[in-house]
XYZ file of C-alpha atoms in Angstrom:
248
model
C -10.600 3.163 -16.575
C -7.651 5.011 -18.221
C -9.208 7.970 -18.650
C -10.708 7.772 -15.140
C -7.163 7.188 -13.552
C -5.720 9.965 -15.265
C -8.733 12.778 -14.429
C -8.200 11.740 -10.630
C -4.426 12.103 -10.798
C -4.667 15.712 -12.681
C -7.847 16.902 -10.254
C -5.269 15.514 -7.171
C -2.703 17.834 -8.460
C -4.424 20.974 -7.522
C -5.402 19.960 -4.546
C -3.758 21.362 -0.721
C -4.740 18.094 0.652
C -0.850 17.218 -1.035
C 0.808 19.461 0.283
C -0.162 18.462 3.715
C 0.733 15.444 2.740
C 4.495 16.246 2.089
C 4.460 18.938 4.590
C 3.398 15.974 7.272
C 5.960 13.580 6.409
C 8.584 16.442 6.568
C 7.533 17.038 9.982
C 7.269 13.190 10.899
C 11.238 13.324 9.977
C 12.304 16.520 11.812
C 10.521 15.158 14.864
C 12.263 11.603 14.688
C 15.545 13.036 14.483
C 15.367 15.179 17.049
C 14.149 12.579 19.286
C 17.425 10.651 17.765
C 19.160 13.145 19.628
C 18.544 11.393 22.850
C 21.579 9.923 24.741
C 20.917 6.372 25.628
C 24.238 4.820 27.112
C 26.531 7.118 26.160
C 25.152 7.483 22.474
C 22.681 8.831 20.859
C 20.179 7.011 19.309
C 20.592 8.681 15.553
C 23.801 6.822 15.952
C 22.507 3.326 15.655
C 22.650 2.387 11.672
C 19.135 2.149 10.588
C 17.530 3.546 13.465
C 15.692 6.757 11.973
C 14.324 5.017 9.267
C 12.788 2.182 12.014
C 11.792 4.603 14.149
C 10.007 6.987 11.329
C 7.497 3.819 10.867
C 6.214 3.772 13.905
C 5.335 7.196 14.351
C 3.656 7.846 10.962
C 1.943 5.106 11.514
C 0.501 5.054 14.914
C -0.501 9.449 14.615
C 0.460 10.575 11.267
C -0.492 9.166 7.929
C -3.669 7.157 8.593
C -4.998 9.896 9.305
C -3.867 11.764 6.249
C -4.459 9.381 3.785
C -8.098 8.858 4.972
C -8.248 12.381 4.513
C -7.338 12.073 0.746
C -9.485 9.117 0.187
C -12.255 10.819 1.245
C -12.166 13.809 0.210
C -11.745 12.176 -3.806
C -14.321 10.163 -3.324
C -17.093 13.574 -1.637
C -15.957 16.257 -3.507
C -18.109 16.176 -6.685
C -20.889 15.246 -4.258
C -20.473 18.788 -2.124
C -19.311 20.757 -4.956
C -21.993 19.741 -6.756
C -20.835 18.451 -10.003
C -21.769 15.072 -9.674
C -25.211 15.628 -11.334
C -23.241 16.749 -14.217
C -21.101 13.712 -14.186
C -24.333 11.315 -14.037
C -24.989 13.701 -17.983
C -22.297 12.687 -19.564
C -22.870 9.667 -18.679
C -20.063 8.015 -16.258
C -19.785 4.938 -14.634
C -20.231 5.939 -10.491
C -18.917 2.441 -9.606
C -15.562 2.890 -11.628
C -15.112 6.651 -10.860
C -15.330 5.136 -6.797
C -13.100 2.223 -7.695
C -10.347 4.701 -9.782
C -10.673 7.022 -6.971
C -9.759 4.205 -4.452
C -6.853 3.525 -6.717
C -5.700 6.635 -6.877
C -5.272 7.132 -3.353
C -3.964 3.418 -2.958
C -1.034 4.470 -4.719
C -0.971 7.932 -2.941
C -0.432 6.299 0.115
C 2.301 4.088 -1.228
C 3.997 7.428 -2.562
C 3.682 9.073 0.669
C 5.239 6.168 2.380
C 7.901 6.156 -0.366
C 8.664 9.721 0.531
C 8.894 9.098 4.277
C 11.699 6.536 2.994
C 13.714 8.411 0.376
C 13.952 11.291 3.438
C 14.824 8.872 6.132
C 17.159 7.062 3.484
C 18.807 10.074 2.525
C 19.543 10.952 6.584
C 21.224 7.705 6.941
C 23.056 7.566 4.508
C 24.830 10.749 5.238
C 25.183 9.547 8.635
C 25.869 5.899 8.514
C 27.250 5.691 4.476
C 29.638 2.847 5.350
C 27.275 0.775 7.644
C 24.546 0.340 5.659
C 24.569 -2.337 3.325
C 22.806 -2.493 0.246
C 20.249 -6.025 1.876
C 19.538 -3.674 4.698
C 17.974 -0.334 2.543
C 16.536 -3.267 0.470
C 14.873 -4.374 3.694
C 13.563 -1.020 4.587
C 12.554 -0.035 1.299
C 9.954 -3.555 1.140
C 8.755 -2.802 4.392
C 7.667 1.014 3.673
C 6.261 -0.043 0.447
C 4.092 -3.142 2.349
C 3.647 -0.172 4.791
C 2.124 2.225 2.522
C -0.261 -0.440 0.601
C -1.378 -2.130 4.301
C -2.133 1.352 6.008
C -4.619 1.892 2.944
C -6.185 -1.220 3.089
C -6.353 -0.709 6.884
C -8.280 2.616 6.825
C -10.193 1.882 3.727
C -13.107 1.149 5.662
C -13.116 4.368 6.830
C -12.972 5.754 3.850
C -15.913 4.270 2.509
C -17.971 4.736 5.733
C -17.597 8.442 5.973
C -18.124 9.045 1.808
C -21.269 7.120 2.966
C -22.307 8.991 5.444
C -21.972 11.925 4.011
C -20.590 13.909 6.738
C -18.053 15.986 5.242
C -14.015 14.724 4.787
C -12.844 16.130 7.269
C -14.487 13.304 9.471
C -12.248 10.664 8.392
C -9.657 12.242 9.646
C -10.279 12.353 12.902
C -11.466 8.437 12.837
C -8.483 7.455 11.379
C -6.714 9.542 13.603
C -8.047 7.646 16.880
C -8.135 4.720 15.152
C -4.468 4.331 14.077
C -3.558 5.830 17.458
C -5.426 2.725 19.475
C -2.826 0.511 17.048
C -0.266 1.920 20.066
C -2.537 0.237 22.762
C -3.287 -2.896 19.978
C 0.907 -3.119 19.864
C 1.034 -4.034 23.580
C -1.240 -7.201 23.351
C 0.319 -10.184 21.346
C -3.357 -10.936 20.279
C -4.191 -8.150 19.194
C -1.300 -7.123 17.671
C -1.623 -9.902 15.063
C -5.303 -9.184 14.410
C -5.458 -5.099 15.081
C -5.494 -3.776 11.414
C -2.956 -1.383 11.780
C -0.527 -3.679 14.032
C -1.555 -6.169 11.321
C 0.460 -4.246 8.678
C 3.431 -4.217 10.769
C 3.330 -8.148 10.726
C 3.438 -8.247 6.789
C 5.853 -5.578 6.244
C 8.289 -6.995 8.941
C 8.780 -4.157 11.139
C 7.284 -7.043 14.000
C 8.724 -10.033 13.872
C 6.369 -12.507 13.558
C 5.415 -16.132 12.599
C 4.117 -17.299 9.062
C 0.836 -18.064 10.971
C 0.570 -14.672 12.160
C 1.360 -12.925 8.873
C -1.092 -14.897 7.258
C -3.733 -13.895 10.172
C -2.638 -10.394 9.512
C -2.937 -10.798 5.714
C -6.449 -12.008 6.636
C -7.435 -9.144 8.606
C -6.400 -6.615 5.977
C -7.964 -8.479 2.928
C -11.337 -8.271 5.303
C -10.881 -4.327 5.798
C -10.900 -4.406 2.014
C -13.690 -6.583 1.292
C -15.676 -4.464 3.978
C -14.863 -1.296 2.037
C -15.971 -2.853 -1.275
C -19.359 -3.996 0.585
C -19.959 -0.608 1.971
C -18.973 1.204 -1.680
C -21.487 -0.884 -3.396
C -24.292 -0.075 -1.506
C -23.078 3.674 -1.214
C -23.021 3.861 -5.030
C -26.618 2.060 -5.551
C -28.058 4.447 -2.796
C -26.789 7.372 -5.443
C -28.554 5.763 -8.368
C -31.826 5.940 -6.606
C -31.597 9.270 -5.075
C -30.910 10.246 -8.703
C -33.850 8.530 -10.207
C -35.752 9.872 -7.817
């Protein structure tokens, strides 16, 4: 599994998908604080301690990274299929159902990192901003919430993920699903309901950017730990349906 890990992280290093990665959470943060520019009472709304990096959650979240990190997810787990060097993989031999399950990792932790990013920018903007406000419980706080952030977004669109490396459609696919699907979390957000039990409002509950109940969180928790379970159901049968095709 080693070995596996560490092929997916070198073959992710040449890949654009990356860069479009960083290059969207850039953009996520230029667009934030310019909305921060806003006057709202006589002050604008950069001003607030801790209000970019609240504000940067929301919108990466609802039509941003979803969509990005389905991309990545993907696009590991097609690209030896359309580029045609799984057959050559099946020679040597190696295992298809822990190359899936080291590809899922990798992009697990991609999506943490991306997250992670989003927060070390947002971080950096407040505390040249709001240095003496900010106390050291409070970055604390922020820094949990975009790690549970970037670990419940992935479980969230993991489904996805799976569904569209089964289907065989091309990559690019999940994108645009997890693109309308993360953006129908903003609709999700207004209902109480289904803001507990909407995957992507769901992650919200656990990281603490809602408030919410212990009963909710745990609903929430339950939601997300179904998303996975789904993915690892449609994953198995994606990798048998390979085996036969191949003995075929």
């Amino acid at each position: 599994m080693k070995q596996l890990l560490w092929a997916e992280r070198r073959k992710l290093r040449h890949s654009k998908i990356v860069w479009i990665a960083v290059f969207a959470v850039v953009m996520i943060a230029v667009i934030v604080f310019a909305e921060g520019q806003f006057v709202f009472k006589g002050s604008r709304y950069i001003d607030g301690a801790g209000w970019f990096m609240t504000a940067a959650q929301s919108l990466a979240t609802f039509f941003v990274l979803p969509a990005v990190i389905a991309l990545l997810g993907s696009y590991m787990i097609c690209r030896e299929e359309q580029e045609d060097t799984l057959k050559s993989l099946r020679l040597v031999p190696v295992d298809e159902a822990k190359l899936t399950v080291a590809k899922m990792i990798v992009a697990m932790v991609f999506s943490i990192l991306i997250y992670l990013l989003l927060f070390v920018i947002t971080f950096a903007v407040e505390a040249i901003m709001h240095f003496g406000t900010l106390s050291i419980q409070t970055v604390w706080g922020f820094l949990f919430t975009y790690f549970v952030n970037g670990i419940g977004v992935f479980f969230a669109i993991s489904p996805i993920v799976a569904l569209v490396a089964r289907m065989k459609k091309g990559y690019w696919l999940a994108l645009v699903f997890a693109e309308i699907y993360s953006f129908a979390g903003l609709f999700a957000s207004m209902s109480e309901i289904l803001k507990i039990a909407y995957p992507i409002t769901a992650v919200f509950n656990l990281s603490g950017y809602y408030e919410a109940t212990i009963g909710n969180k745990a609903i929430s928790l339950v939601i997300l730990l179904l998303c996975i379970t789904l993915t690892i159901f449609i994953l198995s049968g994606f990798n048998r349906n390979s085996k036969r095709i191949d003995v075929q």
